[in-house]
mmCIF file of C-alpha atoms in Angstrom:
data_model
loop_
_atom_site.group_PDB
_atom_site.id
_atom_site.type_symbol
_atom_site.label_atom_id
_atom_site.label_comp_id
_atom_site.label_asym_id
_atom_site.label_seq_id
_atom_site.Cartn_x
_atom_site.Cartn_y
_atom_site.Cartn_z
ATOM 1 C CA MET A 1 0.162 0.120 0.130
ATOM 2 C CA ALA A 2 1.280 3.255 -0.906
ATOM 3 C CA ARG A 3 2.093 5.982 1.668
ATOM 4 C CA ALA A 4 0.511 9.100 1.236
ATOM 5 C CA ARG A 5 2.390 12.637 1.079
ATOM 6 C CA PRO A 6 1.558 15.032 3.960
ATOM 7 C CA ARG A 7 -0.335 17.864 2.574
ATOM 8 C CA GLY A 8 1.102 21.469 2.554
ATOM 9 C CA ARG A 9 3.376 23.699 1.165
ATOM 10 C CA ARG A 10 6.389 21.587 -0.429
ATOM 11 C CA ARG A 11 9.788 22.572 1.186
ATOM 12 C CA ARG A 12 12.552 23.842 -1.339
ATOM 13 C CA ARG A 13 15.654 21.983 -0.506
ATOM 14 C CA GLY A 14 18.800 24.110 -1.338
ATOM 15 C CA ARG A 15 22.314 23.136 -2.776
ATOM 16 C CA ARG A 16 24.282 20.360 -1.051
ATOM 17 C CA GLY A 17 25.619 21.953 2.209
ATOM 18 C CA GLU A 18 23.444 25.059 1.718
ATOM 19 C CA ARG A 19 20.969 25.615 4.270
ATOM 20 C CA PRO A 20 17.560 27.084 3.268
ATOM 21 C CA ALA A 21 16.607 30.914 3.263
ATOM 22 C CA ALA A 22 14.142 30.520 6.063
ATOM 23 C CA GLN A 23 16.454 28.685 8.193
ATOM 24 C CA SER A 24 19.430 31.400 7.537
ATOM 25 C CA GLY A 25 17.594 34.237 9.087
ATOM 26 C CA ARG A 26 17.014 36.100 5.701
ATOM 27 C CA ARG A 27 13.750 37.670 4.923
ATOM 28 C CA PRO A 28 12.673 38.858 1.404
ATOM 29 C CA GLY A 29 13.950 42.464 0.875
ATOM 30 C CA ASP A 30 17.039 42.013 3.470
ATOM 31 C CA ARG A 31 20.214 43.695 2.348
ATOM 32 C CA ARG A 32 22.241 42.915 5.306
ATOM 33 C CA ARG A 33 25.702 41.438 4.709
ATOM 34 C CA HIS A 34 25.666 37.677 5.737
ATOM 35 C CA ARG A 35 28.298 35.085 5.298
ATOM 36 C CA ARG A 36 27.944 33.184 2.021
ATOM 37 C CA PRO A 37 29.319 29.392 1.892
ATOM 38 C CA LEU A 38 32.045 28.794 -0.050
ATOM 39 C CA PRO A 39 32.653 26.086 -2.385
ATOM 40 C CA ASP A 40 33.858 23.059 -0.914
ATOM 41 C CA GLY A 41 32.975 24.132 2.771
ATOM 42 C CA GLY A 42 30.678 24.059 5.105
ATOM 43 C CA PRO A 43 28.024 26.746 5.992
ATOM 44 C CA GLY A 44 29.695 29.867 6.584
ATOM 45 C CA ARG A 45 33.304 28.173 6.563
ATOM 46 C CA SER A 46 36.363 29.590 4.728
ATOM 47 C CA THR A 47 38.547 27.166 2.258
ATOM 48 C CA GLY A 48 41.744 29.326 2.899
ATOM 49 C CA ARG A 49 40.999 31.272 -0.352
ATOM 50 C CA ARG A 50 41.629 35.126 -0.331
ATOM 51 C CA ARG A 51 39.367 37.267 -2.143
ATOM 52 C CA PRO A 52 40.742 39.399 -4.834
ATOM 53 C CA ALA A 53 42.018 42.831 -3.820
ATOM 54 C CA ARG A 54 40.176 46.053 -4.446
ATOM 55 C CA PRO A 55 41.479 47.729 -7.495
ATOM 56 C CA ARG A 56 42.653 50.552 -5.655
ATOM 57 C CA ARG A 57 44.704 48.403 -2.800
ATOM 58 C CA LEU A 58 46.062 46.544 -5.651
ATOM 59 C CA ALA A 59 47.230 49.677 -7.433
ATOM 60 C CA ASP A 60 48.808 51.036 -3.828
ATOM 61 C CA ARG A 61 50.620 47.424 -3.655
ATOM 62 C CA ARG A 62 52.291 47.654 -7.307
ATOM 63 C CA VAL A 63 53.490 51.391 -6.592
ATOM 64 C CA ARG A 64 54.963 50.239 -3.506
ATOM 65 C CA HIS A 65 56.758 47.114 -4.891
ATOM 66 C CA ARG A 66 58.099 49.421 -7.732
ATOM 67 C CA ARG A 67 59.222 52.012 -5.481
ATOM 68 C CA ARG A 68 61.140 49.259 -3.124
ATOM 69 C CA THR A 69 62.549 47.676 -6.424
ATOM 70 C CA ARG A 70 64.176 50.837 -7.594
ATOM 71 C CA ARG A 71 65.689 51.463 -4.033
ATOM 72 C CA GLU A 72 67.121 48.034 -4.440
ATOM 73 C CA GLN A 73 68.375 48.096 -7.946
ATOM 74 C CA SER A 74 69.891 51.669 -7.024
ATOM 75 C CA ARG A 75 71.873 50.340 -4.009
ATOM 76 C CA ARG A 76 73.105 47.458 -6.253
ATOM 77 C CA ARG A 77 74.412 49.988 -8.957
ATOM 78 C CA ARG A 78 76.278 52.010 -5.819
ATOM 79 C CA ARG A 79 77.692 48.896 -4.187
ATOM 80 C CA ARG A 80 78.846 47.869 -7.811
ATOM 81 C CA ARG A 81 79.993 51.058 -9.401
ATOM 82 C CA GLY A 82 81.467 52.306 -5.982
ATOM 83 C CA PRO A 83 82.356 55.925 -5.397
ATOM 84 C CA ARG A 84 83.656 58.474 -7.957
ATOM 85 C CA ARG A 85 87.160 58.274 -9.488
ATOM 86 C CA CYS A 86 89.678 60.331 -8.189
ATOM 87 C CA GLY A 87 91.013 62.461 -10.793
ATOM 88 C CA LEU A 88 94.357 63.852 -11.676
ATOM 89 C CA SER A 89 93.717 67.118 -10.302
ATOM 90 C CA VAL A 90 93.053 65.362 -6.779
ATOM 91 C CA LEU A 91 96.061 63.552 -7.033
ATOM 92 C CA ALA A 92 98.313 66.695 -7.633
ATOM 93 C CA THR A 93 96.581 68.766 -5.106
ATOM 94 C CA THR A 94 97.210 66.022 -2.515
ATOM 95 C CA LEU A 95 100.469 65.529 -3.302
ATOM 96 C CA ALA A 96 101.252 69.320 -3.055
ATOM 97 C CA VAL A 97 99.284 69.694 0.229
ATOM 98 C CA THR A 98 101.124 66.501 1.458
ATOM 99 C CA ALA A 99 104.781 68.141 0.561
ATOM 100 C CA ALA A 100 103.869 71.388 2.191
ATOM 101 C CA GLY A 101 102.862 69.666 5.382
ATOM 102 C CA THR A 102 106.385 68.289 5.573
ATOM 103 C CA GLY A 103 108.191 71.731 5.371
ATOM 104 C CA LEU A 104 108.873 72.094 1.716
ATOM 105 C CA ARG A 105 108.087 75.254 -0.203
ATOM 106 C CA THR A 106 105.619 74.027 -3.045
ATOM 107 C CA LEU A 107 103.979 75.372 -5.915
ATOM 108 C CA LEU A 108 100.706 74.122 -7.215
ATOM 109 C CA ALA A 109 100.224 75.017 -10.935
ATOM 110 C CA ASP A 110 97.132 74.417 -12.624
ATOM 111 C CA ALA A 111 97.814 73.655 -16.279
ATOM 112 C CA ASP A 112 94.200 72.920 -17.461
ATOM 113 C CA PRO A 113 92.278 76.305 -18.480
ATOM 114 C CA PHE A 114 89.109 74.236 -18.509
ATOM 115 C CA GLY A 115 89.532 72.224 -15.424
ATOM 116 C CA GLY A 116 87.305 74.490 -12.993
ATOM 117 C CA GLY A 117 90.358 75.614 -10.963
ATOM 118 C CA VAL A 118 92.505 73.607 -8.326
ATOM 119 C CA ASP A 119 91.784 76.582 -6.046
ATOM 120 C CA LEU A 120 88.487 75.527 -5.637
ATOM 121 C CA LEU A 121 89.502 72.091 -4.116
ATOM 122 C CA LEU A 122 91.232 73.857 -1.352
ATOM 123 C CA GLY A 123 88.732 76.806 -0.703
ATOM 124 C CA LEU A 124 91.207 79.607 -1.937
ATOM 125 C CA GLU A 125 88.990 80.845 -5.002
ATOM 126 C CA GLU A 126 88.395 84.094 -2.670
ATOM 127 C CA HIS A 127 91.753 84.751 -1.866
ATOM 128 C CA GLU A 128 93.576 87.584 -3.430
ATOM 129 C CA GLY A 129 96.524 86.989 -5.299
ATOM 130 C CA VAL A 130 97.902 86.391 -8.906
ATOM 131 C CA ARG A 131 96.394 84.229 -11.174
ATOM 132 C CA TRP A 132 97.551 82.731 -14.935
ATOM 133 C CA PRO A 133 95.781 85.873 -16.651
ATOM 134 C CA ASP A 134 97.588 88.430 -14.592
ATOM 135 C CA LEU A 135 100.800 86.534 -16.347
ATOM 136 C CA ALA A 136 99.549 86.536 -19.650
ATOM 137 C CA GLU A 137 101.497 89.419 -21.049
ATOM 138 C CA ARG A 138 104.683 88.946 -18.870
ATOM 139 C CA ARG A 139 108.175 89.747 -20.463
ATOM 140 C CA GLY A 140 111.345 89.445 -19.431
ATOM 141 C CA ARG A 141 112.827 87.931 -16.291
ATOM 142 C CA LEU A 142 110.360 87.124 -13.314
ATOM 143 C CA GLY A 143 111.687 87.162 -9.681
ATOM 144 C CA ALA A 144 111.093 83.908 -7.618
ATOM 145 C CA ASP A 145 110.503 85.775 -4.218
ATOM 146 C CA ALA A 146 108.061 88.244 -6.099
ATOM 147 C CA LEU A 147 106.336 85.456 -7.397
ATOM 148 C CA ARG A 148 105.919 83.495 -3.940
ATOM 149 C CA GLU A 149 104.551 86.759 -2.238
ATOM 150 C CA THR A 150 102.065 87.423 -4.795
ATOM 151 C CA LEU A 151 100.527 83.923 -5.265
ATOM 152 C CA PRO A 152 97.497 83.037 -2.833
ATOM 153 C CA GLY A 153 98.284 80.130 -0.884
ATOM 154 C CA ASP A 154 98.219 78.630 2.896
ATOM 155 C CA GLY A 155 101.625 78.257 4.715
ATOM 156 C CA ASP A 156 104.009 76.600 2.467
ATOM 157 C CA LEU A 157 101.755 75.881 -0.085
ATOM 158 C CA SER A 158 101.403 78.544 -2.919
ATOM 159 C CA VAL A 159 98.579 77.843 -5.583
ATOM 160 C CA LEU A 160 98.869 79.295 -9.559
ATOM 161 C CA SER A 161 95.225 78.949 -10.663
ATOM 162 C CA TRP A 162 92.838 80.249 -13.301
ATOM 163 C CA ARG A 163 90.092 83.049 -13.241
ATOM 164 C CA ARG A 164 86.599 82.087 -13.650
ATOM 165 C CA GLY A 165 85.156 82.636 -17.404
ATOM 166 C CA GLU A 166 86.984 82.205 -20.689
ATOM 167 C CA PRO A 167 90.656 81.351 -20.305
ATOM 168 C CA VAL A 168 93.538 84.304 -21.527
ATOM 169 C CA PRO A 169 95.714 82.856 -24.126
ATOM 170 C CA LEU A 170 99.286 82.771 -22.686
ATOM 171 C CA THR A 171 102.570 83.676 -24.522
ATOM 172 C CA GLY A 172 105.251 81.032 -24.890
ATOM 173 C CA GLU A 173 107.800 83.696 -23.102
ATOM 174 C CA ALA A 174 105.526 84.213 -20.125
ATOM 175 C CA VAL A 175 105.307 80.575 -19.488
ATOM 176 C CA THR A 176 108.907 79.898 -19.681
ATOM 177 C CA SER A 177 109.636 82.746 -17.609
ATOM 178 C CA LEU A 178 107.245 81.341 -14.944
ATOM 179 C CA PHE A 179 108.289 78.088 -14.649
ATOM 180 C CA GLU A 180 112.077 79.276 -14.484
ATOM 181 C CA ALA A 181 111.137 81.419 -11.375
ATOM 182 C CA ALA A 182 108.898 78.639 -9.940
ATOM 183 C CA LEU A 183 112.019 76.271 -10.009
ATOM 184 C CA ARG A 184 114.249 78.570 -8.615
ATOM 185 C CA GLY A 185 111.573 79.655 -5.692
ATOM 186 C CA PHE A 186 110.090 76.427 -4.845
ATOM 187 C CA ASP A 187 111.295 72.953 -3.348
ATOM 188 C CA LEU A 188 108.768 71.268 -5.554
ATOM 189 C CA VAL A 189 106.438 72.262 -8.137
ATOM 190 C CA VAL A 190 103.604 70.238 -9.264
ATOM 191 C CA ALA A 191 101.605 70.939 -12.266
ATOM 192 C CA ASP A 192 98.211 69.462 -12.887
ATOM 193 C CA VAL A 193 98.173 68.762 -16.686
ATOM 194 C CA PRO A 194 95.263 67.748 -18.466
ATOM 195 C CA ARG A 195 94.489 64.671 -20.992
ATOM 196 C CA TYR A 196 95.151 66.720 -24.003
ATOM 197 C CA PRO A 197 97.724 69.185 -22.749
ATOM 198 C CA GLY A 198 97.939 72.755 -24.879
ATOM 199 C CA GLU A 199 101.143 75.128 -24.905
ATOM 200 C CA LEU A 200 101.088 75.315 -21.145
ATOM 201 C CA GLY A 201 100.606 71.643 -20.437
ATOM 202 C CA ARG A 202 103.344 71.005 -23.031
ATOM 203 C CA ALA A 203 105.695 73.330 -21.290
ATOM 204 C CA ALA A 204 105.099 71.697 -17.825
ATOM 205 C CA LEU A 205 105.819 68.536 -19.259
ATOM 206 C CA ARG A 206 109.188 69.270 -20.875
ATOM 207 C CA ALA A 207 110.319 71.174 -17.501
ATOM 208 C CA ALA A 208 109.015 68.415 -15.057
ATOM 209 C CA ASP A 209 111.799 65.781 -13.922
ATOM 210 C CA VAL A 210 109.189 63.322 -13.232
ATOM 211 C CA THR A 211 105.819 62.745 -14.809
ATOM 212 C CA TYR A 212 102.810 60.524 -13.523
ATOM 213 C CA LEU A 213 100.210 59.283 -15.341
ATOM 214 C CA LEU A 214 96.986 58.034 -13.437
ATOM 215 C CA VAL A 215 95.215 54.957 -14.598
ATOM 216 C CA PRO A 216 92.085 53.415 -12.972
ATOM 217 C CA ALA A 217 92.231 49.630 -12.689
ATOM 218 C CA GLU A 218 89.763 49.278 -15.582
ATOM 219 C CA VAL A 219 90.258 47.656 -18.874
ATOM 220 C CA ARG A 220 88.992 50.331 -21.049
ATOM 221 C CA ALA A 221 91.150 53.124 -19.376
ATOM 222 C CA THR A 222 94.023 50.949 -19.762
ATOM 223 C CA VAL A 223 93.385 50.896 -23.233
ATOM 224 C CA ALA A 224 93.219 54.258 -23.566
ATOM 225 C CA ALA A 225 96.234 55.128 -21.222
ATOM 226 C CA ASP A 226 98.385 53.196 -23.939
ATOM 227 C CA GLY A 227 97.962 55.778 -26.572
ATOM 228 C CA LEU A 228 98.132 58.666 -24.119
ATOM 229 C CA ALA A 229 101.534 57.126 -22.924
ATOM 230 C CA ALA A 230 103.011 57.105 -26.505
ATOM 231 C CA ALA A 231 102.177 60.660 -26.935
ATOM 232 C CA LEU A 232 103.678 61.769 -23.108
ATOM 233 C CA ARG A 233 106.783 59.928 -24.235
ATOM 234 C CA ARG A 234 107.626 62.612 -26.651
ATOM 235 C CA GLU A 235 107.427 65.667 -24.257
ATOM 236 C CA THR A 236 109.012 64.265 -21.176
ATOM 237 C CA THR A 237 111.842 61.994 -20.207
ATOM 238 C CA ASP A 238 110.751 60.156 -16.782
ATOM 239 C CA LEU A 239 107.180 58.683 -17.223
ATOM 240 C CA ARG A 240 105.827 56.765 -14.493
ATOM 241 C CA LEU A 241 102.712 54.810 -14.199
ATOM 242 C CA VAL A 242 100.118 55.180 -10.953
ATOM 243 C CA VAL A 243 97.154 52.853 -10.538
ATOM 244 C CA GLN A 244 94.063 53.545 -9.158
ATOM 245 C CA GLY A 245 91.902 50.761 -7.640
ATOM 246 C CA PRO A 246 89.925 48.973 -6.616
ATOM 247 C CA SER A 247 89.078 47.264 -9.910
ATOM 248 C CA PRO A 248 85.230 46.513 -10.694
ATOM 249 C CA GLY A 249 86.342 43.244 -12.759
ATOM 250 C CA GLY A 250 88.964 42.121 -10.561
ATOM 251 C CA LEU A 251 92.177 43.770 -12.717
ATOM 252 C CA THR A 252 95.338 43.963 -10.727
ATOM 253 C CA SER A 253 97.821 46.910 -10.627
ATOM 254 C CA ASP A 254 100.199 44.435 -11.714
ATOM 255 C CA ASP A 255 98.221 43.611 -15.109
ATOM 256 C CA VAL A 256 98.018 47.335 -15.938
ATOM 257 C CA VAL A 257 101.729 47.618 -15.249
ATOM 258 C CA ARG A 258 102.376 44.661 -17.867
ATOM 259 C CA ALA A 259 99.947 45.899 -20.331
ATOM 260 C CA LEU A 260 101.465 49.413 -20.516
ATOM 261 C CA GLY A 261 105.032 48.441 -20.012
ATOM 262 C CA LEU A 262 105.491 51.485 -17.720
ATOM 263 C CA PRO A 263 107.796 51.842 -14.876
ATOM 264 C CA SER A 264 105.277 51.845 -11.710
ATOM 265 C CA ALA A 265 105.294 54.470 -9.078
ATOM 266 C CA GLY A 266 102.508 52.563 -7.054
ATOM 267 C CA ALA A 267 99.139 52.153 -6.343
ATOM 268 C CA PHE A 268 96.229 53.421 -4.039
ATOM 269 C CA ASP A 269 92.585 52.879 -3.397
ATOM 270 C CA ARG A 270 89.710 55.473 -3.897
ATOM 271 C CA ASP A 271 88.692 57.274 -0.360
ATOM 272 C CA ARG A 272 84.910 57.593 -0.162
ATOM 273 C CA ARG A 273 85.164 60.790 1.676
ATOM 274 C CA LEU A 274 86.269 62.932 -1.154
ATOM 275 C CA PRO A 275 83.345 63.272 -3.254
ATOM 276 C CA ALA A 276 82.027 65.427 -0.515
ATOM 277 C CA ALA A 277 85.129 67.073 0.404
ATOM 278 C CA LEU A 278 85.449 68.349 -3.329
ATOM 279 C CA ASP A 279 82.272 70.038 -3.224
ATOM 280 C CA GLU A 280 82.761 71.708 -0.011
ATOM 281 C CA GLY A 281 86.464 72.684 -0.672
ATOM 282 C CA GLU A 282 88.072 70.777 2.328
ATOM 283 C CA LEU A 283 90.260 68.504 0.423
ATOM 284 C CA ALA A 284 93.362 69.889 2.532
ATOM 285 C CA ALA A 285 91.499 68.983 5.650
ATOM 286 C CA VAL A 286 90.201 65.499 4.377
ATOM 287 C CA THR A 287 93.609 64.344 2.875
ATOM 288 C CA ARG A 288 95.326 64.944 6.485
ATOM 289 C CA ARG A 289 95.143 61.065 6.714
ATOM 290 C CA GLY A 290 93.859 58.253 4.221
ATOM 291 C CA PRO A 291 95.178 55.847 1.618
ATOM 292 C CA LEU A 292 95.898 58.868 -0.867
ATOM 293 C CA THR A 293 97.950 60.631 1.667
ATOM 294 C CA ASP A 294 99.707 57.642 2.612
ATOM 295 C CA PHE A 295 100.787 57.050 -1.179
ATOM 296 C CA CYS A 296 101.634 60.997 -1.526
ATOM 297 C CA ARG A 297 104.286 60.451 1.253
ATOM 298 C CA ARG A 298 105.499 57.329 -0.475
ATOM 299 C CA LEU A 299 105.838 59.326 -3.718
ATOM 300 C CA LEU A 300 107.767 61.977 -1.872
ATOM 301 C CA ASP A 301 110.327 59.375 -0.089
ATOM 302 C CA ASP A 302 111.088 58.156 -3.623
ATOM 303 C CA LEU A 303 111.796 61.795 -4.585
ATOM 304 C CA SER A 304 114.223 62.478 -1.803
ATOM 305 C CA LEU A 305 113.465 65.809 -1.669
ATOM 306 C CA GLN A 306 114.975 68.423 0.962
ATOM 307 C CA PRO A 307 114.187 72.102 2.218
ATOM 308 C CA CYS A 308 116.495 74.698 0.774
ATOM 309 C CA ALA A 309 118.021 77.821 2.207
ATOM 310 C CA TYR A 310 116.620 80.581 -0.012
ATOM 311 C CA GLN A 311 118.314 83.707 -0.431
ATOM 312 C CA GLU A 312 116.446 86.888 -1.470
ATOM 313 C CA GLU A 313 116.629 87.981 -4.989
ATOM 314 C CA ALA A 314 116.098 91.193 -6.733
ATOM 315 C CA ALA A 315 112.760 91.132 -8.844
#
């Protein structure tokens, strides 16, 4: 005998694992937020899946990620590239300052008209004194005492630099007269000669007893220095090599010396304090100690210079 079904409204069954709307407390037209069941889970339970982020939050996360990535890449580039190079002007200025600190009467001559002036490195740009343009039309013999007294400087260090603006052409007679007076009136004359020397730079090379060629420990710099060394040999008699490290690719100073075939004067590493000191004009204060100062002391020991007793001469 068949069983009769009960009369009344048939109850609607939901999906598997879902409670009917009448049992969940919802009413028609009720828009309140409720916990909806997720697939593969029980009523109101989460399966560990995260809802997708809102578009605004997702954009903010991407911006923060890009900024963090750029900072990390910038730090990697700084570690890989290292500090800026120590140029020849810095080496010449440090050598002159170190020599003056030992009691040697030293002249630092700026032979680079477009180098910005070595007086800026020492903070002497505002000091009164003779510059190269003041000697452009000089004729005849120049007195060593008059030159030493009119140049700007600090203690035993005198500086001959350029004025700001377009350089003034110098006559060959004025350049020759100045270097002759400098050799008579100073224990040491340090000339900062640019890579492409003009008449002033070639005159300084011909008057020099020793010429130092500064080469960074890099492959491209070593290849470029090969041609420059060939040109310098025609202007100077004693050319020595100075290697600046460290090398970004593992090139040693001995490798550079073998590649160029020049007598080695030594090597030194970069000083991280120099870039800020150059902008502040405090190179003399920073180079009281450090790898560059130690290297300059070794150069002075090799030169075996001694202070001389000068006699006053007529201008």
